[in-house]
Amino acid sequence: MSEEYRKMWSDLGLDLAAHDALLEVLGKGYKDIYMTQENRPKGMEYFDFVIREVHGLRVKELMDEKAAGRRVIGSFCVFVPEEIVRAADATLVGLCTGADFATEEVEKLLPRNTCSLIKSAFGFKLGKVCPYIESADMIVGENTCDGKKKSYEILNDLVSNLYVMDLPQMKSPEGRALLKAEYARFKKAVEELTGVTIDAERLKKGIEIVNNKRSAIHRLSDLRKADPAPISGLDALLANQVFFYDDPARFTRSVNKICDELETRISKGKGVFPRGTPKILISGCPMAVPNWKLPWIIETSGAVIVGEESCVGERGTRNLTDDSGKTEEELMEAIVDRYFKVDCAIFTPNQDRLNHIIEMAKTYKADGVIHYGLQFCQPYITESMGVEKALGERGIPAIRIDTDYSMEDVGQLKTRVEAFVEMLKR
Ligand code: BJ8
């Protein structure tokens, strides 16, 4: 690593030795899981580069933006509207993390039976290994599940810039009114942070930037329906993960470039796996970088993942924001409309999510669905029973896998996934 990066990390207050160790594990994991795949699209080289530079060049870019007077906002949830952040010329970055770190320290602050995603975010903060959280001018928490909601009370003692957004739990008119009020409050907070007054023109621009990157992901998702699959689920997941970090315009260009390549592949009948490989839809909790465990198990067990019903996936990226409004009020309404459709398991009742899973299984012609629940995640694991039942009633095979970030259960999970895939082949 260059001396310039080391100085940057040190200036950000990172623990350099711990950070070196983390980068080494990340690099090895990526090499073992990603670089051993065959027939990858050439365009994935860009994402290999992004992962190599995830704590390097991208963080340097953020530091340069900050030096030029722009602000960086970190978030843990897809309910934080990037359109509003972009409208203020600020940058939104995802802070969720997909690896265990400093667990012993974390468990002094949080109960052991907290999901890995929350523990990981705390571990990266306590272990001083996350340049994103350290470079954020504002960290946005949200009242979603109880685990997150209560953990922000504790995070508030660890950081000086936490902003907590309240979120509805029911898809009622009152729920929508709460979301609208919270987005108006957030807009004001972003204006105060950045010194920028967000008017209709700026909102339109913000919507356009975010719509463009979502459209590119929609295009990629659509191409995954082809048989043979032109891209692995692991690679498509990576694009969905990088969605939360990368410069939006560059991300949009890179995904569209891969899509051009995939279209050519499809026209030639070329794929990453043989035609007829069983297709899996993953549904459930989000998978943040470098949480590639389950997809890796699935795709080394004779199946291909064709879609993710997940916030790092279609739950997070589907639906564009209507940009036809002329006034600030109309555009803010459009933003509320778009986000109010996100069917996170914190909502009750949550029939929309069930419908979406069934619809996705059909559209992507999935042979089976694997529901992924992070251990101790009450909302998703509770919903997983109903998901399995509803799919079963429609003749769509499904299994539920509850796991965490450790690698201890890999052998056991592989046995279950292989048996499921074998069953799909019959
Ligand atoms: S909109 S899914 S990104 S809250 S896995 S922390 S739910 S106990 S992440 Fe999420 Fe927003 Fe919803 Fe999406 Fe809690 Fe479950 Fe942990 Fe979770």
Coordinates of C-alpha atoms and ligand atoms in Angstrom, one line a residue:
M1 CA 0.0 0.0 0.0
S2 CA 1.2 3.4 -0.8
E3 CA 2.5 5.7 1.9
E4 CA -0.1 8.2 0.9
Y5 CA -2.9 5.8 1.9
R6 CA -1.2 4.9 5.1
K7 CA -1.0 8.6 6.1
M8 CA -4.6 9.1 5.1
W9 CA -5.7 6.1 7.3
S10 CA -3.5 7.3 10.2
D11 CA -5.0 10.8 9.9
L12 CA -8.5 9.3 10.0
G13 CA -7.5 7.6 13.3
L14 CA -7.4 4.0 12.1
D15 CA -5.4 1.4 13.9
L16 CA -3.0 0.6 11.1
A17 CA -1.9 -2.8 12.4
A18 CA -5.5 -4.0 12.8
H19 CA -6.4 -2.4 9.5
D20 CA -3.6 -4.2 7.7
A21 CA -4.8 -7.5 9.1
L22 CA -8.4 -6.7 8.0
L23 CA -7.2 -5.9 4.4
E24 CA -5.2 -9.0 4.3
V25 CA -8.2 -11.2 5.2
L26 CA -10.4 -9.3 2.8
G27 CA -7.9 -9.7 0.0
K28 CA -7.5 -13.4 0.6
G29 CA -11.3 -14.0 0.9
Y30 CA -11.8 -12.1 -2.4
K31 CA -9.1 -14.1 -4.2
D32 CA -10.4 -17.4 -3.0
I33 CA -14.1 -16.7 -3.7
Y34 CA -14.1 -14.3 -6.7
M35 CA -10.9 -14.9 -8.6
T36 CA -11.4 -18.7 -8.7
Q37 CA -14.6 -18.2 -10.7
E38 CA -14.5 -19.2 -14.4
N39 CA -15.9 -17.4 -17.4
R40 CA -16.3 -14.0 -15.7
P41 CA -17.3 -11.1 -17.8
K42 CA -14.3 -8.9 -18.6
G43 CA -16.1 -5.9 -17.2
M44 CA -15.9 -7.4 -13.7
E45 CA -12.2 -6.3 -13.7
Y46 CA -13.5 -2.9 -12.8
F47 CA -15.2 -4.3 -9.7
D48 CA -12.0 -6.3 -8.8
F49 CA -10.3 -2.9 -8.9
V50 CA -13.0 -1.3 -6.7
I51 CA -12.6 -4.0 -4.1
R52 CA -8.8 -3.7 -4.2
E53 CA -9.1 0.0 -3.7
V54 CA -12.2 0.0 -1.4
H55 CA -10.2 1.5 1.5
G56 CA -7.7 3.2 -0.8
L57 CA -8.7 5.2 -3.8
R58 CA -12.4 5.5 -3.0
V59 CA -11.6 6.9 0.5
K60 CA -9.0 9.2 -1.1
E61 CA -11.7 10.5 -3.4
L62 CA -14.0 11.2 -0.4
M63 CA -11.2 13.0 1.3
D64 CA -10.6 15.1 -1.8
E65 CA -14.3 15.9 -1.9
K66 CA -14.2 17.0 1.7
A67 CA -11.2 19.2 1.0
A68 CA -13.2 20.8 -1.7
G69 CA -16.0 21.6 0.8
R70 CA -18.4 18.7 0.1
R71 CA -19.8 16.6 2.8
V72 CA -19.9 12.8 3.3
I73 CA -22.9 11.1 4.9
G74 CA -22.8 7.5 6.1
S75 CA -25.9 5.3 6.3
F76 CA -26.9 1.8 7.5
C77 CA -30.2 1.5 5.6
V78 CA -31.7 1.9 2.2
F79 CA -34.4 4.2 3.7
V80 CA -31.9 7.0 3.7
P81 CA -32.8 8.9 0.5
E82 CA -29.7 9.4 -1.6
E83 CA -31.6 11.8 -3.8
I84 CA -31.7 14.4 -1.0
V85 CA -28.0 13.9 -0.2
R86 CA -27.0 14.3 -3.9
A87 CA -29.2 17.3 -4.2
A88 CA -26.9 19.0 -1.7
D89 CA -23.8 18.0 -3.6
A90 CA -22.9 15.6 -0.8
T91 CA -22.0 11.9 -1.0
L92 CA -23.8 9.0 0.6
V93 CA -21.8 5.9 1.6
G94 CA -23.0 2.6 3.0
L95 CA -21.6 1.8 6.5
C96 CA -23.0 -1.7 6.9
T97 CA -20.3 -4.3 7.2
G98 CA -20.2 -8.0 6.4
A99 CA -17.4 -9.3 8.6
D100 CA -16.8 -10.0 12.3
F101 CA -14.3 -7.7 14.0
A102 CA -13.4 -6.9 17.6
T103 CA -16.3 -9.2 18.7
E104 CA -15.1 -9.3 22.3
E105 CA -15.2 -5.5 22.6
V106 CA -18.5 -5.4 20.8
E107 CA -20.1 -7.8 23.3
K108 CA -19.1 -5.5 26.1
L109 CA -21.6 -3.0 24.7
L110 CA -24.2 -5.1 22.9
P111 CA -26.0 -8.3 23.9
R112 CA -24.5 -11.5 22.4
N113 CA -27.7 -12.2 20.7
T114 CA -27.5 -9.2 18.4
C115 CA -27.3 -9.9 14.6
S116 CA -23.9 -10.0 12.9
L117 CA -24.6 -7.0 10.8
I118 CA -25.1 -4.7 13.8
K119 CA -22.2 -6.3 15.7
S120 CA -20.0 -5.9 12.6
A121 CA -20.7 -2.1 12.3
F122 CA -19.8 -1.7 16.0
G123 CA -16.7 -3.9 15.6
F124 CA -15.4 -1.8 12.7
K125 CA -15.9 1.4 14.8
L126 CA -14.4 0.0 18.0
G127 CA -11.5 -1.7 16.2
K128 CA -10.8 1.5 14.3
V129 CA -10.7 -0.1 10.9
C130 CA -13.4 1.6 8.9
P131 CA -12.3 4.7 7.0
Y132 CA -15.9 5.4 5.9
I133 CA -17.3 5.8 9.3
E134 CA -14.3 7.9 10.3
S135 CA -14.7 10.2 7.2
A136 CA -18.4 10.7 7.6
D137 CA -19.6 14.2 8.5
M138 CA -22.9 12.8 9.5
I139 CA -23.9 9.2 10.4
V140 CA -27.6 8.4 9.9
G141 CA -29.2 5.7 12.0
E142 CA -32.8 4.7 11.5
N143 CA -35.5 3.3 13.7
T144 CA -36.0 0.0 11.9
C145 CA -35.5 -3.2 13.8
D146 CA -35.2 -3.2 17.6
G147 CA -31.6 -4.3 17.3
K148 CA -30.6 -1.3 15.3
K149 CA -32.8 1.2 17.1
K150 CA -31.4 0.4 20.5
S151 CA -27.8 0.0 19.3
Y152 CA -27.9 3.6 18.0
E153 CA -28.4 4.8 21.6
I154 CA -25.0 3.2 22.3
L155 CA -23.4 4.3 19.1
N156 CA -24.3 7.8 20.1
D157 CA -21.7 7.6 22.8
L158 CA -19.0 6.5 20.3
V159 CA -19.5 9.1 17.7
S160 CA -20.3 12.8 17.8
N161 CA -22.3 13.1 14.6
L162 CA -25.2 10.6 14.8
Y163 CA -28.5 11.6 13.3
V164 CA -31.5 9.3 13.9
M165 CA -34.3 9.1 11.5
D166 CA -37.6 7.8 12.6
L167 CA -39.4 5.3 10.3
P168 CA -42.9 4.0 10.1
Q169 CA -43.7 0.4 10.8
M170 CA -47.1 0.2 9.0
K171 CA -48.0 1.0 5.4
S172 CA -50.9 3.3 6.5
P173 CA -51.6 6.9 5.6
E174 CA -50.2 7.8 9.0
G175 CA -47.1 5.8 8.2
R176 CA -46.6 7.6 5.0
A177 CA -47.1 11.0 6.8
L178 CA -44.4 10.0 9.2
L179 CA -42.0 9.2 6.4
K180 CA -42.8 12.4 4.7
A181 CA -42.2 14.4 7.8
E182 CA -38.9 12.6 8.5
Y183 CA -37.7 13.2 5.0
A184 CA -38.5 16.9 5.3
R185 CA -36.6 16.9 8.7
F186 CA -33.6 15.1 7.0
K187 CA -33.6 17.5 4.1
K188 CA -33.3 20.4 6.6
A189 CA -30.5 18.6 8.5
V190 CA -28.6 18.0 5.2
E191 CA -29.0 21.6 4.3
E192 CA -27.6 22.7 7.6
L193 CA -24.7 20.3 7.3
T194 CA -23.8 21.3 3.7
G195 CA -24.9 25.0 3.7
V196 CA -26.7 24.2 0.5
T197 CA -30.4 25.1 0.0
I198 CA -32.1 22.3 -1.8
D199 CA -34.5 23.6 -4.4
A200 CA -36.5 21.8 -7.1
E201 CA -33.7 22.0 -9.6
R202 CA -31.3 20.4 -7.2
L203 CA -33.7 17.7 -6.3
K204 CA -34.3 16.9 -9.9
K205 CA -30.6 16.5 -10.4
G206 CA -30.3 14.3 -7.3
I207 CA -33.2 12.1 -8.6
E208 CA -31.6 11.8 -12.0
I209 CA -28.2 10.7 -10.7
V210 CA -29.8 8.0 -8.4
N211 CA -32.3 6.9 -11.0
N212 CA -29.5 6.4 -13.5
K213 CA -27.6 4.0 -11.2
R214 CA -30.8 2.1 -10.3
S215 CA -31.7 1.8 -14.0
A216 CA -28.3 0.3 -14.7
I217 CA -28.8 -2.3 -11.9
H218 CA -32.3 -3.0 -13.3
R219 CA -30.7 -3.7 -16.7
L220 CA -28.2 -6.0 -15.1
S221 CA -31.0 -7.9 -13.2
D222 CA -33.0 -8.3 -16.4
L223 CA -30.0 -9.9 -18.2
R224 CA -29.7 -12.5 -15.4
K225 CA -32.9 -14.1 -16.5
A226 CA -31.1 -15.6 -19.5
D227 CA -30.2 -19.3 -19.6
P228 CA -27.3 -20.0 -19.6
A229 CA -26.7 -17.3 -17.0
P230 CA -24.3 -14.7 -18.4
I231 CA -23.0 -13.6 -15.0
S232 CA -22.6 -15.4 -11.7
G233 CA -24.7 -14.4 -8.7
L234 CA -21.5 -13.6 -6.8
D235 CA -20.5 -11.1 -9.4
A236 CA -24.0 -9.6 -9.6
L237 CA -24.0 -9.4 -5.8
L238 CA -20.7 -7.5 -5.9
A239 CA -22.2 -4.9 -8.3
N240 CA -25.1 -4.5 -5.9
Q241 CA -22.7 -4.1 -3.0
V242 CA -20.5 -1.6 -4.7
F243 CA -23.7 0.4 -5.5
F244 CA -23.4 1.7 -1.9
Y245 CA -19.8 3.0 -2.2
D246 CA -18.9 4.0 -5.6
D247 CA -19.1 7.3 -7.4
P248 CA -22.6 7.1 -8.9
A249 CA -21.8 8.3 -12.4
R250 CA -18.8 5.9 -12.7
F251 CA -20.8 3.1 -11.2
T252 CA -23.6 3.6 -13.8
R253 CA -21.1 3.6 -16.6
S254 CA -19.4 0.5 -15.4
V255 CA -22.6 -1.5 -14.9
N256 CA -23.9 -0.5 -18.3
K257 CA -20.6 -1.6 -19.8
I258 CA -20.9 -5.0 -18.3
C259 CA -24.5 -5.1 -19.5
D260 CA -23.3 -4.5 -23.1
E261 CA -20.9 -7.4 -22.7
L262 CA -23.6 -9.6 -21.3
E263 CA -26.0 -8.9 -24.2
T264 CA -23.3 -10.1 -26.6
R265 CA -22.7 -13.2 -24.4
I266 CA -26.5 -13.9 -24.5
S267 CA -26.7 -13.5 -28.2
K268 CA -23.9 -16.1 -28.6
G269 CA -25.5 -18.4 -26.0
K270 CA -22.4 -18.1 -23.8
G271 CA -22.8 -18.3 -20.0
V272 CA -20.9 -18.7 -16.8
F273 CA -22.5 -22.0 -16.0
P274 CA -23.9 -24.7 -18.3
R275 CA -27.5 -24.2 -19.7
G276 CA -30.0 -25.8 -17.3
T277 CA -28.0 -25.1 -14.1
P278 CA -30.6 -24.9 -11.3
K279 CA -31.5 -21.3 -10.6
I280 CA -31.8 -19.9 -7.1
L281 CA -33.4 -16.8 -5.8
I282 CA -32.0 -15.6 -2.5
S283 CA -34.4 -13.8 -0.2
G284 CA -33.9 -12.2 3.2
C285 CA -31.3 -10.1 5.1
P286 CA -28.9 -7.8 3.3
M287 CA -25.4 -9.1 2.5
A288 CA -22.8 -6.3 2.9
V289 CA -19.2 -6.6 1.7
P290 CA -17.4 -9.0 2.4
N291 CA -20.4 -11.3 3.3
W292 CA -20.1 -13.7 0.4
K293 CA -20.4 -16.9 2.4
L294 CA -23.8 -18.2 1.3
P295 CA -23.7 -17.2 -2.4
W296 CA -20.3 -18.8 -2.6
I297 CA -21.6 -22.0 -1.1
I298 CA -24.6 -22.0 -3.5
E299 CA -22.6 -21.4 -6.6
T300 CA -20.0 -24.1 -5.7
S301 CA -22.8 -26.5 -5.1
G302 CA -24.0 -26.7 -8.7
A303 CA -26.5 -23.8 -8.8
V304 CA -26.6 -20.2 -10.0
I305 CA -28.1 -17.3 -8.2
V306 CA -30.4 -15.3 -10.5
G307 CA -31.7 -12.6 -8.1
E308 CA -31.6 -11.2 -4.6
E309 CA -34.8 -10.2 -2.8
S310 CA -32.7 -8.2 -0.4
C311 CA -31.8 -4.6 0.4
V312 CA -28.4 -5.3 -1.2
G313 CA -30.4 -6.3 -4.3
E314 CA -33.9 -5.8 -5.7
R315 CA -35.7 -4.7 -2.5
G316 CA -33.2 -1.8 -2.2
T317 CA -32.9 -0.9 -5.9
R318 CA -36.3 -1.5 -7.5
N319 CA -38.6 1.4 -8.4
L320 CA -37.3 4.7 -9.8
T321 CA -38.3 8.0 -8.4
D322 CA -40.7 10.0 -10.5
D323 CA -38.8 13.0 -11.7
S324 CA -41.7 14.7 -13.6
G325 CA -42.6 17.1 -10.7
K326 CA -41.9 20.8 -11.2
T327 CA -41.9 22.0 -7.6
E328 CA -39.9 21.1 -4.6
E329 CA -43.1 19.8 -2.9
E330 CA -43.9 17.5 -5.9
L331 CA -40.4 16.1 -6.0
M332 CA -40.3 15.4 -2.3
E333 CA -43.7 13.6 -2.6
A334 CA -42.2 11.5 -5.4
I335 CA -39.2 10.6 -3.2
V336 CA -41.6 9.6 -0.3
D337 CA -43.7 7.5 -2.8
R338 CA -40.7 5.6 -4.0
Y339 CA -39.3 4.8 -0.6
F340 CA -42.6 4.0 1.0
K341 CA -42.7 0.9 -1.3
V342 CA -39.6 -0.6 0.3
D343 CA -41.0 -3.7 2.0
C344 CA -38.5 -4.3 4.8
A345 CA -39.5 -6.9 7.3
I346 CA -39.9 -4.2 10.0
F347 CA -43.3 -3.4 8.5
T348 CA -46.4 -5.1 9.8
P349 CA -48.3 -6.7 8.2
N350 CA -45.9 -7.2 5.3
Q351 CA -47.8 -8.9 2.5
D352 CA -46.0 -6.8 -0.1
R353 CA -42.8 -8.6 0.6
L354 CA -44.4 -12.0 0.3
N355 CA -45.9 -10.9 -3.1
H356 CA -42.6 -9.6 -4.3
I357 CA -40.8 -12.8 -3.5
I358 CA -43.3 -14.9 -5.4
E359 CA -43.2 -12.4 -8.3
M360 CA -39.4 -12.5 -8.3
A361 CA -39.3 -16.3 -8.2
K362 CA -41.6 -16.4 -11.3
T363 CA -39.9 -13.6 -13.3
Y364 CA -36.5 -14.9 -12.8
K365 CA -37.7 -18.5 -13.4
A366 CA -36.1 -19.6 -10.1
D367 CA -36.1 -23.4 -9.6
G368 CA -35.9 -22.7 -5.8
V369 CA -35.7 -20.1 -3.2
I370 CA -33.2 -19.9 -0.3
H371 CA -34.3 -17.7 2.5
Y372 CA -31.3 -16.2 4.2
G373 CA -31.8 -15.1 7.8
L374 CA -29.0 -13.6 9.9
Q375 CA -29.1 -15.3 13.3
F376 CA -31.0 -13.2 15.9
C377 CA -32.7 -11.2 13.2
Q378 CA -36.3 -11.3 14.5
P379 CA -38.0 -9.5 11.6
Y380 CA -36.6 -11.6 8.7
I381 CA -36.4 -15.0 10.5
T382 CA -40.0 -14.6 11.7
E383 CA -41.2 -13.8 8.2
S384 CA -39.2 -16.7 6.7
M385 CA -41.7 -19.3 8.0
G386 CA -44.5 -17.6 6.1
V387 CA -42.3 -17.2 3.0
E388 CA -41.5 -20.9 3.0
K389 CA -45.2 -21.8 3.4
A390 CA -46.4 -19.4 0.7
L391 CA -43.8 -20.6 -1.8
G392 CA -44.6 -24.3 -1.0
E393 CA -48.3 -23.7 -1.7
R394 CA -47.3 -22.4 -5.2
G395 CA -45.0 -25.4 -5.8
I396 CA -41.8 -23.4 -5.5
P397 CA -39.2 -25.3 -3.4
A398 CA -37.7 -23.3 -0.6
I399 CA -35.4 -23.7 2.3
R400 CA -34.5 -21.5 5.2
I401 CA -30.9 -20.9 6.2
D402 CA -30.1 -19.0 9.3
T403 CA -26.5 -18.2 9.8
D404 CA -24.0 -15.6 10.9
Y405 CA -20.7 -14.2 9.6
S406 CA -18.5 -17.0 11.1
M407 CA -17.2 -19.8 8.8
E408 CA -17.8 -22.5 11.4
D409 CA -21.0 -23.8 9.8
V410 CA -19.7 -23.8 6.2
G411 CA -19.5 -27.6 6.0
Q412 CA -23.0 -28.1 7.4
L413 CA -24.5 -25.4 5.2
K414 CA -22.9 -26.9 2.1
T415 CA -24.4 -30.3 2.8
R416 CA -27.9 -28.7 3.1
V417 CA -27.5 -26.6 0.0
E418 CA -26.1 -29.5 -2.1
A419 CA -29.1 -31.7 -1.0
F420 CA -31.5 -28.8 -2.0
V421 CA -29.8 -28.3 -5.4
E422 CA -29.9 -32.1 -6.1
M423 CA -33.6 -32.1 -5.3
L424 CA -34.1 -29.3 -7.8
K425 CA -32.4 -31.3 -10.5
R426 CA -34.9 -34.1 -10.3
Ligands
BJ8_1 S1 -34.8 -1.5 4.9 S2 -33.6 -4.7 5.8 S3 -31.4 -2.0 5.2 S4 -33.5 -2.1 8.1 S5 -30.3 -8.2 9.8 S6 -30.0 -5.1 11.4 S7 -33.2 -6.2 10.2 S8 -31.7 -7.7 13.0 S9 -30.7 -4.7 8.0 FE1 -32.2 -3.4 6.9 FE2 -33.1 -1.0 6.2 FE3 -34.8 -3.0 6.6 FE4 -33.2 -3.0 4.5 FE5 -32.0 -5.7 12.1 FE6 -32.2 -8.1 10.9 FE7 -29.9 -7.3 11.8 FE8 -31.1 -6.0 9.7

